[in-house]
Short mmCIF file of C-alpha atoms in Angstrom, two decimals:
data_model
loop_
_atom_site.label_atom_id
_atom_site.label_comp_id
_atom_site.label_asym_id
_atom_site.label_seq_id
_atom_site.Cartn_x
_atom_site.Cartn_y
_atom_site.Cartn_z
CA UNK A 1 -119.24 -73.48 -110.13
CA UNK A 2 -115.51 -73.11 -110.94
CA UNK A 3 -113.59 -71.04 -108.40
CA UNK A 4 -111.99 -69.22 -111.35
CA UNK A 5 -115.28 -68.14 -112.97
CA UNK A 6 -116.94 -64.76 -112.33
CA UNK A 7 -120.11 -65.00 -110.26
CA UNK A 8 -123.45 -65.55 -112.04
CA UNK A 9 -124.60 -62.22 -110.56
CA UNK A 10 -121.78 -60.37 -112.31
CA UNK A 11 -122.54 -62.12 -115.61
CA UNK A 12 -126.29 -61.41 -115.31
CA UNK A 13 -125.70 -57.76 -114.51
CA UNK A 14 -123.31 -57.40 -117.44
CA UNK A 15 -125.83 -58.93 -119.86
CA UNK A 16 -128.67 -56.79 -118.46
CA UNK A 17 -126.65 -53.60 -118.83
CA UNK A 18 -125.67 -54.54 -122.35
CA UNK A 19 -129.35 -55.07 -123.20
CA UNK A 20 -130.25 -51.62 -121.86
CA UNK A 21 -127.38 -49.82 -123.55
CA UNK A 22 -126.15 -51.32 -126.80
CA UNK A 23 -123.64 -48.49 -127.22
CA UNK A 24 -121.78 -49.27 -123.98
CA UNK A 25 -118.04 -49.51 -124.60
CA UNK A 26 -116.10 -52.56 -123.54
CA UNK A 27 -113.36 -52.26 -120.98
CA UNK A 28 -109.87 -52.94 -122.38
CA UNK A 29 -109.40 -56.68 -122.85
CA UNK A 30 -107.24 -58.35 -120.22
CA UNK A 31 -104.53 -60.52 -121.76
CA UNK A 32 -101.76 -62.67 -120.30
CA UNK A 33 -98.26 -61.80 -121.46
CA UNK A 34 -96.87 -65.24 -122.22
CA UNK A 35 -93.29 -64.04 -122.60
CA UNK A 36 -92.65 -61.22 -120.10
CA UNK A 37 -88.89 -61.89 -120.05
CA UNK A 38 -88.04 -62.12 -123.75
CA UNK A 39 -84.70 -63.11 -125.17
CA UNK A 40 -82.22 -60.30 -125.79
CA UNK A 41 -79.72 -62.68 -127.40
CA UNK A 42 -77.49 -61.21 -130.09
CA UNK A 43 -75.05 -63.35 -132.04
CA UNK A 44 -71.38 -62.53 -131.58
CA UNK A 45 -69.44 -61.05 -134.51
CA UNK A 46 -69.19 -63.54 -137.38
CA UNK A 47 -68.26 -63.82 -141.01
CA UNK A 48 -68.92 -66.29 -143.79
CA UNK A 49 -66.80 -69.36 -143.00
CA UNK A 50 -66.01 -72.49 -145.00
CA UNK A 51 -64.85 -75.60 -143.14
CA UNK A 52 -63.10 -77.99 -145.52
CA UNK A 53 -61.95 -81.60 -145.95
CA UNK A 54 -63.55 -83.04 -142.80
CA UNK A 55 -65.52 -86.14 -141.91
CA UNK A 56 -68.99 -84.70 -141.36
CA UNK A 57 -71.78 -86.23 -139.28
CA UNK A 58 -74.90 -84.28 -140.22
CA UNK A 59 -77.07 -85.39 -137.28
CA UNK A 60 -79.58 -86.86 -139.73
CA UNK A 61 -77.91 -90.24 -140.27
CA UNK A 62 -75.31 -89.20 -142.84
CA UNK A 63 -71.53 -89.54 -142.70
CA UNK A 64 -69.74 -87.54 -145.39
CA UNK A 65 -66.03 -88.01 -146.08
CA UNK A 66 -63.78 -85.17 -147.28
CA UNK A 67 -66.76 -82.85 -146.99
CA UNK A 68 -67.23 -79.13 -146.47
CA UNK A 69 -69.59 -77.01 -144.36
CA UNK A 70 -70.39 -73.43 -145.34
CA UNK A 71 -71.74 -70.98 -142.75
CA UNK A 72 -73.18 -67.65 -143.93
CA UNK A 73 -75.05 -65.04 -141.86
CA UNK A 74 -75.31 -67.41 -138.92
CA UNK A 75 -76.94 -70.21 -140.92
CA UNK A 76 -75.79 -73.40 -142.57
CA UNK A 77 -75.61 -72.46 -146.25
CA UNK A 78 -74.41 -75.75 -147.70
CA UNK A 79 -72.96 -79.13 -146.70
CA UNK A 80 -71.26 -81.58 -149.05
CA UNK A 81 -68.22 -82.58 -151.04
CA UNK A 82 -68.89 -80.07 -153.82
CA UNK A 83 -70.09 -76.59 -152.90
CA UNK A 84 -70.51 -74.13 -155.77
CA UNK A 85 -67.67 -71.61 -156.07
CA UNK A 86 -70.07 -68.66 -156.14
CA UNK A 87 -71.39 -69.63 -152.69
CA UNK A 88 -67.98 -69.68 -151.03
CA UNK A 89 -66.60 -66.49 -152.58
CA UNK A 90 -65.11 -64.30 -149.84
CA UNK A 91 -65.55 -66.85 -147.06
CA UNK A 92 -62.86 -67.44 -144.45
CA UNK A 93 -61.50 -70.95 -145.00
CA UNK A 94 -60.64 -73.29 -142.11
CA UNK A 95 -58.84 -76.48 -143.14
CA UNK A 96 -60.34 -79.35 -141.13
CA UNK A 97 -58.34 -82.15 -142.72
CA UNK A 98 -58.28 -85.25 -140.47
CA UNK A 99 -60.91 -83.63 -138.25
CA UNK A 100 -64.60 -84.38 -137.73
CA UNK A 101 -67.52 -81.94 -137.80
CA UNK A 102 -70.84 -82.38 -136.01
CA UNK A 103 -73.78 -80.21 -135.08
CA UNK A 104 -73.42 -78.46 -131.74
CA UNK A 105 -74.21 -80.73 -128.80
CA UNK A 106 -77.53 -80.15 -127.02
CA UNK A 107 -78.08 -81.13 -123.38
CA UNK A 108 -81.77 -81.38 -122.54
CA UNK A 109 -81.22 -81.78 -118.78
CA UNK A 110 -78.89 -79.37 -117.05
CA UNK A 111 -78.85 -77.40 -113.80
CA UNK A 112 -75.99 -75.06 -114.70
CA UNK A 113 -76.57 -71.58 -113.36
CA UNK A 114 -79.18 -72.70 -110.80
CA UNK A 115 -76.70 -74.96 -108.99
CA UNK A 116 -73.54 -73.09 -110.04
CA UNK A 117 -69.91 -73.46 -109.13
CA UNK A 118 -68.67 -73.01 -106.49
CA UNK A 119 -71.28 -75.14 -104.80
CA UNK A 120 -72.72 -73.39 -101.75
CA UNK A 121 -76.06 -73.21 -99.97
CA UNK A 122 -76.30 -69.56 -100.96
CA UNK A 123 -76.16 -70.61 -104.63
CA UNK A 124 -78.58 -73.55 -104.32
CA UNK A 125 -81.49 -72.14 -106.31
CA UNK A 126 -82.83 -75.12 -108.26
CA UNK A 127 -85.51 -76.59 -105.96
CA UNK A 128 -88.40 -74.58 -104.49
CA UNK A 129 -89.22 -77.22 -101.85
CA UNK A 130 -92.20 -75.40 -100.36
CA UNK A 131 -95.16 -77.10 -102.05
CA UNK A 132 -95.56 -80.26 -104.14
CA UNK A 133 -96.83 -78.05 -106.98
CA UNK A 134 -94.61 -75.03 -107.69
CA UNK A 135 -95.53 -74.57 -111.34
CA UNK A 136 -95.37 -70.82 -110.69
CA UNK A 137 -91.55 -70.72 -110.47
CA UNK A 138 -89.29 -70.31 -113.50
CA UNK A 139 -85.72 -71.68 -113.51
CA UNK A 140 -84.54 -68.70 -115.56
CA UNK A 141 -85.05 -66.45 -112.53
CA UNK A 142 -82.34 -68.41 -110.70
CA UNK A 143 -79.79 -68.66 -113.52
CA UNK A 144 -76.39 -67.12 -112.80
CA UNK A 145 -74.96 -66.69 -116.31
CA UNK A 146 -71.38 -66.32 -115.03
CA UNK A 147 -71.36 -69.89 -113.71
CA UNK A 148 -67.94 -71.10 -114.94
CA UNK A 149 -69.45 -74.47 -115.80
CA UNK A 150 -71.03 -72.86 -118.88
CA UNK A 151 -67.50 -72.26 -120.16
CA UNK A 152 -66.44 -75.84 -119.48
CA UNK A 153 -69.54 -77.16 -121.25
CA UNK A 154 -68.75 -74.98 -124.26
CA UNK A 155 -65.28 -76.51 -124.37
CA UNK A 156 -67.02 -79.87 -124.64
CA UNK A 157 -68.98 -78.78 -127.71
CA UNK A 158 -72.27 -77.90 -125.98
CA UNK A 159 -74.01 -75.07 -127.85
CA UNK A 160 -77.56 -75.38 -126.44
CA UNK A 161 -78.88 -76.57 -123.09
CA UNK A 162 -82.11 -76.65 -121.13
CA UNK A 163 -81.88 -75.47 -117.53
CA UNK A 164 -84.45 -77.24 -115.36
CA UNK A 165 -85.59 -76.92 -111.75
CA UNK A 166 -84.74 -79.86 -109.53
CA UNK A 167 -86.93 -82.89 -108.88
CA UNK A 168 -88.14 -82.43 -105.29
CA UNK A 169 -91.67 -81.48 -106.38
CA UNK A 170 -94.42 -83.19 -108.33
CA UNK A 171 -94.47 -80.11 -110.53
CA UNK A 172 -91.29 -78.16 -110.08
CA UNK A 173 -91.64 -75.17 -112.41
CA UNK A 174 -90.59 -73.98 -115.83
CA UNK A 175 -87.30 -74.79 -117.52
CA UNK A 176 -85.58 -72.50 -120.01
CA UNK A 177 -83.52 -73.25 -123.12
CA UNK A 178 -80.30 -71.27 -123.44
CA UNK A 179 -77.66 -70.76 -126.07
CA UNK A 180 -74.31 -71.48 -124.45
CA UNK A 181 -72.86 -68.12 -125.30
CA UNK A 182 -71.06 -65.71 -122.95
CA UNK A 183 -73.47 -63.17 -121.47
CA UNK A 184 -73.91 -61.04 -118.38
CA UNK A 185 -77.67 -61.72 -118.28
CA UNK A 186 -79.86 -64.79 -118.56
CA UNK A 187 -81.93 -63.09 -121.25
CA UNK A 188 -78.78 -62.59 -123.30
CA UNK A 189 -78.45 -66.40 -123.44
CA UNK A 190 -82.13 -67.22 -123.89
CA UNK A 191 -82.80 -69.20 -127.08
CA UNK A 192 -85.20 -67.00 -129.12
CA UNK A 193 -88.66 -68.56 -129.60
CA UNK A 194 -87.78 -71.84 -127.88
CA UNK A 195 -90.81 -73.28 -126.07
CA UNK A 196 -90.80 -73.33 -122.31
CA UNK A 197 -90.53 -76.68 -120.57
CA UNK A 198 -92.30 -77.79 -117.40
CA UNK A 199 -90.36 -79.95 -114.96
CA UNK A 200 -92.37 -82.75 -113.35
CA UNK A 201 -91.09 -85.61 -111.18
CA UNK A 202 -92.26 -89.13 -110.41
CA UNK A 203 -91.34 -91.58 -107.73
CA UNK A 204 -89.06 -91.34 -104.74
CA UNK A 205 -88.01 -87.69 -104.83
CA UNK A 206 -91.34 -85.91 -104.30
CA UNK A 207 -92.78 -88.47 -101.91
CA UNK A 208 -89.56 -88.34 -99.91
CA UNK A 209 -89.41 -84.55 -99.83
CA UNK A 210 -92.94 -84.18 -98.50
CA UNK A 211 -94.63 -87.22 -96.96
CA UNK A 212 -91.52 -88.48 -95.18
CA UNK A 213 -90.19 -85.10 -94.07
CA UNK A 214 -93.15 -82.74 -93.81
CA UNK A 215 -95.99 -85.22 -93.17
CA UNK A 216 -98.04 -83.74 -95.99
CA UNK A 217 -99.08 -85.41 -99.23
CA UNK A 218 -97.58 -87.06 -101.16
CA UNK A 219 -96.18 -89.89 -99.09
CA UNK A 220 -96.75 -92.63 -101.67
CA UNK A 221 -96.78 -93.08 -105.43
CA UNK A 222 -100.59 -93.05 -105.32
CA UNK A 223 -100.29 -89.72 -103.51
CA UNK A 224 -98.03 -88.50 -106.32
CA UNK A 225 -100.62 -89.42 -108.93
CA UNK A 226 -103.44 -87.77 -107.00
CA UNK A 227 -101.38 -84.59 -106.76
CA UNK A 228 -100.82 -84.42 -110.53
CA UNK A 229 -104.50 -85.08 -111.23
CA UNK A 230 -105.74 -82.44 -108.80
CA UNK A 231 -103.35 -79.86 -110.26
CA UNK A 232 -104.59 -80.47 -113.80
CA UNK A 233 -108.27 -80.53 -112.73
CA UNK A 234 -107.79 -77.03 -111.30
CA UNK A 235 -105.72 -75.96 -114.31
CA UNK A 236 -108.49 -77.06 -116.65
CA UNK A 237 -111.03 -74.98 -114.67
CA UNK A 238 -108.69 -72.00 -114.96
CA UNK A 239 -108.34 -72.52 -118.71
CA UNK A 240 -112.11 -72.82 -119.18
CA UNK A 241 -112.64 -69.60 -117.24
CA UNK A 242 -110.20 -67.72 -119.48
CA UNK A 243 -111.65 -69.33 -122.62
CA UNK A 244 -115.12 -68.14 -121.59
CA UNK A 245 -113.85 -64.66 -120.83
CA UNK A 246 -112.19 -64.38 -124.25
CA UNK A 247 -115.26 -65.77 -126.06
CA UNK A 248 -117.60 -63.40 -124.22
CA UNK A 249 -115.36 -60.45 -124.97
CA UNK A 250 -115.19 -61.40 -128.65
CA UNK A 251 -119.00 -61.59 -128.66
CA UNK A 252 -119.24 -57.97 -127.58
CA UNK A 253 -119.97 -58.50 -123.90
CA UNK A 254 -118.05 -56.77 -121.15
CA UNK A 255 -117.11 -59.70 -118.90
CA UNK A 256 -114.89 -59.62 -115.86
CA UNK A 257 -111.55 -61.34 -116.37
CA UNK A 258 -110.67 -64.29 -114.10
CA UNK A 259 -108.10 -63.61 -111.40
CA UNK A 260 -104.53 -64.28 -112.53
CA UNK A 261 -102.65 -67.21 -110.97
CA UNK A 262 -99.01 -67.87 -111.90
CA UNK A 263 -99.30 -71.58 -111.08
CA UNK A 264 -102.20 -72.09 -113.43
CA UNK A 265 -100.80 -69.78 -116.09
CA UNK A 266 -98.07 -72.38 -116.54
CA UNK A 267 -100.38 -75.42 -116.43
CA UNK A 268 -102.78 -73.68 -118.83
CA UNK A 269 -99.82 -73.36 -121.20
CA UNK A 270 -99.30 -77.11 -120.98
CA UNK A 271 -102.97 -77.79 -121.74
CA UNK A 272 -102.73 -75.47 -124.75
CA UNK A 273 -99.65 -77.27 -126.09
CA UNK A 274 -97.35 -74.27 -125.70
CA UNK A 275 -95.25 -75.60 -122.79
CA UNK A 276 -93.52 -78.98 -123.14
CA UNK A 277 -93.39 -81.56 -120.35
CA UNK A 278 -89.99 -82.78 -119.10
CA UNK A 279 -90.62 -85.51 -116.54
CA UNK A 280 -88.02 -86.98 -114.16
CA UNK A 281 -89.25 -90.58 -114.15
CA UNK A 282 -87.31 -93.83 -113.67
CA UNK A 283 -89.75 -96.73 -113.60
CA UNK A 284 -91.63 -98.21 -116.55
CA UNK A 285 -95.02 -98.41 -114.87
CA UNK A 286 -94.80 -94.78 -113.74
CA UNK A 287 -93.92 -93.55 -117.21
CA UNK A 288 -96.90 -95.51 -118.55
CA UNK A 289 -99.16 -93.84 -115.98
CA UNK A 290 -97.84 -90.41 -116.93
CA UNK A 291 -98.68 -91.16 -120.56
CA UNK A 292 -102.21 -91.99 -119.41
CA UNK A 293 -102.32 -88.81 -117.29
CA UNK A 294 -101.58 -86.77 -120.40
CA UNK A 295 -104.38 -88.51 -122.25
CA UNK A 296 -106.79 -87.93 -119.35
CA UNK A 297 -106.19 -84.18 -119.47
CA UNK A 298 -105.50 -83.92 -123.20
CA UNK A 299 -101.87 -82.82 -123.17
CA UNK A 300 -98.75 -84.58 -124.44
CA UNK A 301 -96.58 -86.24 -121.81
CA UNK A 302 -93.39 -85.01 -123.47
CA UNK A 303 -89.90 -86.26 -122.62
CA UNK A 304 -89.08 -88.71 -119.84
CA UNK A 305 -85.76 -87.94 -118.17
CA UNK A 306 -83.45 -90.60 -116.72
CA UNK A 307 -85.91 -93.34 -117.82
CA UNK A 308 -83.82 -96.13 -116.28
CA UNK A 309 -86.50 -98.65 -117.30
CA UNK A 310 -87.22 -97.14 -120.71
CA UNK A 311 -86.23 -100.39 -122.39
CA UNK A 312 -89.28 -102.10 -120.87
CA UNK A 313 -91.73 -99.76 -122.61
CA UNK A 314 -89.76 -98.70 -125.69
CA UNK A 315 -92.69 -99.53 -127.96
CA UNK A 316 -95.12 -97.47 -125.86
CA UNK A 317 -92.77 -94.47 -125.86
CA UNK A 318 -92.38 -94.60 -129.64
CA UNK A 319 -96.10 -95.09 -130.22
CA UNK A 320 -96.96 -92.09 -128.07
CA UNK A 321 -94.18 -89.88 -129.49
CA UNK A 322 -92.29 -89.55 -126.22
CA UNK A 323 -88.58 -88.82 -126.21
CA UNK A 324 -86.54 -90.51 -123.48
CA UNK A 325 -83.43 -88.73 -122.20
CA UNK A 326 -81.10 -91.23 -120.52
CA UNK A 327 -77.68 -91.89 -119.02
CA UNK A 328 -75.36 -94.56 -120.35
CA UNK A 329 -74.64 -96.26 -117.05
CA UNK A 330 -75.86 -94.39 -113.98
CA UNK A 331 -77.82 -96.82 -111.83
CA UNK A 332 -78.19 -98.31 -108.36
CA UNK A 333 -78.00 -95.10 -106.33
CA UNK A 334 -81.58 -95.59 -105.10
CA UNK A 335 -84.22 -98.29 -105.31
CA UNK A 336 -86.01 -96.95 -108.38
CA UNK A 337 -82.68 -96.85 -110.24
CA UNK A 338 -81.84 -100.53 -109.72
CA UNK A 339 -83.29 -102.24 -112.80
CA UNK A 340 -80.85 -100.75 -115.32
CA UNK A 341 -79.21 -102.44 -118.31
CA UNK A 342 -76.35 -101.08 -120.41
CA UNK A 343 -78.42 -101.55 -123.57
CA UNK A 344 -81.19 -99.23 -122.30
CA UNK A 345 -80.63 -96.34 -124.73
CA UNK A 346 -80.01 -98.70 -127.64
CA UNK A 347 -83.21 -100.62 -126.96
CA UNK A 348 -85.29 -97.45 -126.76
CA UNK A 349 -83.64 -96.26 -129.97
CA UNK A 350 -84.23 -99.54 -131.82
CA UNK A 351 -88.00 -99.09 -132.06
CA UNK A 352 -89.37 -97.37 -135.16
CA UNK A 353 -90.26 -93.68 -134.62
CA UNK A 354 -88.33 -93.60 -131.33
CA UNK A 355 -86.58 -90.56 -129.88
CA UNK A 356 -83.59 -91.57 -127.76
CA UNK A 357 -81.57 -88.78 -126.14
CA UNK A 358 -78.44 -88.80 -123.96
CA UNK A 359 -78.43 -86.18 -121.21
CA UNK A 360 -76.07 -85.15 -118.42
CA UNK A 361 -77.87 -83.92 -115.26
CA UNK A 362 -74.32 -83.07 -114.18
CA UNK A 363 -71.96 -80.11 -114.35
CA UNK A 364 -69.08 -82.46 -115.20
CA UNK A 365 -70.75 -85.04 -117.45
CA UNK A 366 -72.04 -82.23 -119.66
CA UNK A 367 -68.41 -81.60 -120.63
CA UNK A 368 -68.16 -85.00 -122.34
CA UNK A 369 -71.56 -86.00 -123.66
CA UNK A 370 -69.79 -87.25 -126.78
CA UNK A 371 -67.97 -89.83 -124.66
CA UNK A 372 -71.14 -90.71 -122.74
CA UNK A 373 -72.68 -91.51 -126.11
CA UNK A 374 -69.59 -93.48 -127.13
CA UNK A 375 -69.93 -95.67 -124.03
CA UNK A 376 -73.45 -96.61 -125.07
CA UNK A 377 -72.44 -97.35 -128.65
CA UNK A 378 -69.56 -99.56 -127.55
CA UNK A 379 -71.56 -101.43 -124.89
CA UNK A 380 -74.54 -102.00 -127.17
CA UNK A 381 -72.39 -103.20 -130.06
CA UNK A 382 -70.69 -105.66 -127.71
CA UNK A 383 -74.17 -107.10 -127.13
CA UNK A 384 -75.26 -107.52 -130.73
CA UNK A 385 -76.31 -104.07 -131.89
CA UNK A 386 -74.84 -102.43 -134.97
CA UNK A 387 -74.74 -98.75 -134.05
CA UNK A 388 -72.69 -96.27 -136.09
CA UNK A 389 -71.29 -92.82 -135.41
CA UNK A 390 -73.59 -91.21 -137.95
CA UNK A 391 -76.61 -92.65 -136.15
CA UNK A 392 -75.76 -92.15 -132.48
CA UNK A 393 -74.74 -88.51 -132.93
CA UNK A 394 -78.49 -87.83 -133.20
CA UNK A 395 -78.88 -88.72 -129.50
CA UNK A 396 -77.08 -85.50 -128.52
CA UNK A 397 -78.07 -83.34 -131.50
CA UNK A 398 -81.22 -83.76 -133.60
CA UNK A 399 -83.19 -85.93 -131.17
CA UNK A 400 -82.32 -83.56 -128.35
CA UNK A 401 -83.51 -80.64 -130.48
CA UNK A 402 -86.78 -82.48 -131.09
CA UNK A 403 -87.23 -82.96 -127.35
CA UNK A 404 -86.86 -79.20 -126.79
CA UNK A 405 -89.13 -78.20 -129.67
CA UNK A 406 -86.31 -76.49 -131.61
CA UNK A 407 -85.58 -79.09 -134.30
CA UNK A 408 -86.63 -76.59 -136.98
CA UNK A 409 -83.81 -74.29 -135.85
CA UNK A 410 -80.86 -76.43 -134.76
CA UNK A 411 -79.64 -79.97 -134.11
CA UNK A 412 -78.50 -80.92 -137.62
CA UNK A 413 -76.24 -79.64 -140.38
CA UNK A 414 -78.85 -78.74 -142.96
CA UNK A 415 -79.22 -75.66 -145.14
CA UNK A 416 -81.20 -73.00 -143.31
CA UNK A 417 -80.56 -74.30 -139.80
CA UNK A 418 -78.60 -72.27 -137.24
CA UNK A 419 -74.86 -72.64 -137.74
CA UNK A 420 -74.24 -74.41 -134.41
CA UNK A 421 -71.17 -76.43 -135.28
CA UNK A 422 -68.30 -78.29 -133.59
CA UNK A 423 -64.96 -79.19 -135.14
CA UNK A 424 -63.38 -82.15 -133.32
CA UNK A 425 -59.70 -83.07 -133.42
CA UNK A 426 -60.70 -86.61 -134.45
CA UNK A 427 -63.53 -89.08 -134.12
CA UNK A 428 -65.81 -87.48 -131.48
CA UNK A 429 -66.51 -90.92 -130.03
CA UNK A 430 -62.87 -91.57 -129.22
CA UNK A 431 -61.72 -91.30 -125.63
CA UNK A 432 -59.07 -88.89 -126.93
CA UNK A 433 -61.57 -86.59 -128.69
CA UNK A 434 -61.60 -82.89 -127.93
CA UNK A 435 -63.66 -80.09 -129.36
CA UNK A 436 -61.21 -77.95 -131.31
CA UNK A 437 -63.51 -75.11 -132.39
CA UNK A 438 -67.14 -74.35 -131.52
CA UNK A 439 -69.52 -72.04 -133.37
CA UNK A 440 -72.93 -70.72 -132.29
CA UNK A 441 -74.94 -69.08 -135.07
CA UNK A 442 -71.75 -69.03 -137.13
CA UNK A 443 -69.79 -67.07 -134.51
CA UNK A 444 -66.74 -68.73 -132.98
CA UNK A 445 -67.24 -69.08 -129.22
CA UNK A 446 -64.37 -71.46 -128.47
CA UNK A 447 -61.00 -72.23 -130.04
CA UNK A 448 -58.67 -74.64 -128.28
CA UNK A 449 -55.73 -73.13 -130.14
CA UNK A 450 -56.46 -69.56 -129.06
CA UNK A 451 -56.30 -68.56 -125.39
CA UNK A 452 -58.56 -65.58 -126.11
CA UNK A 453 -61.45 -68.06 -126.42
CA UNK A 454 -60.58 -70.04 -123.30
CA UNK A 455 -62.58 -68.33 -120.58
CA UNK A 456 -60.97 -68.29 -117.15
CA UNK A 457 -62.66 -68.05 -113.77
CA UNK A 458 -61.48 -67.48 -110.23
CA UNK A 459 -63.77 -70.35 -109.24
CA UNK A 460 -61.98 -73.03 -111.29
CA UNK A 461 -59.05 -74.97 -109.86
CA UNK A 462 -55.67 -74.83 -111.55
CA UNK A 463 -56.05 -71.33 -112.96
CA UNK A 464 -54.16 -68.18 -112.08
#
């Protein structure tokens, strides 16, 4: 019998009592609040704004010359070379001649706020290294929203980012998607209705954190796999117990609810498709096993992060609908990161129905994800690819939004999407490129020409 199920005696007694007294009232139904810390985000003051005469990369494979972008009520109203006069009446006009416009940049792998600046042990809140399975912890409960690195990322055009726990554990806890807007609370940054993510980790990190240091499982990759499987076996029992409780209650019985467990609340959410997997995983064979693990327990294996060997299984990733979030050229810093090639992202991207993403995993790299993408485009084109700006921008916009489950809301310049927009002083894939103005939901959150939008911090060097 499942350890999460009520005893047969309790069930029998409940049924017997119901048979004796058909008018017995049910106890109030026990439900799990799936969002106990809801977003309190409110857009900053904004007005209808028309950006004119720019080169526009829509994030959906289009490059429009001498084009305009209209933002109204926090949404993209229109994009194109000819926008009807009645739509732009009363809008503030910003001349973007000789500039480029893109969707806001999205970083799917960040630790800002949980490993904030200045770096100190007292601020190191990203890894709960106390058990190989800490699915019960939520990164949002460690986020310090005044981390000055949020400001620096905004200056680099980042409008949305996912904050993840670290990778010491097999199952490290929930990640949270934030809007990169100034706020005194985490909930004031929380992206409304964005799905939660679950951080998992393959390979060297978890087996090194436990088997080699604490002499408890896992010590090997086979120990890693056993740990994932055991966690999802128990999570499935927990889900079945709650499913039975809800079915019995709906049938008019008065069952006893299973005992709550924060760890299995999260894994139950994965099994129900409500929480998306984000898996730190370098090696091809391990990513393939994680795909199989998802099939064994009937959940989707989500996005693979780092994916140094993604190029070896690009067809498998595309076939299974996995995104792969990668670096352009980080490699060699440990054994599982050795078999890297500079064409990795391009090769993953080249397969039909692929989802290639460029991520940072760094408080400094996040400030220049446009240039990280440019490095890949240049290196790949030197080796026979034919990548264009209008295509690769998707790696840090629309594909990233797909990975986070928010592609219906942001990631591209399309009518009805959130007005998350960056104006660049030139081609965003130039080494000289800088974000000139940044908008989140149509509200200006950064302006390089206006010191009022350049947030200062006592923790940043070179400031007074």
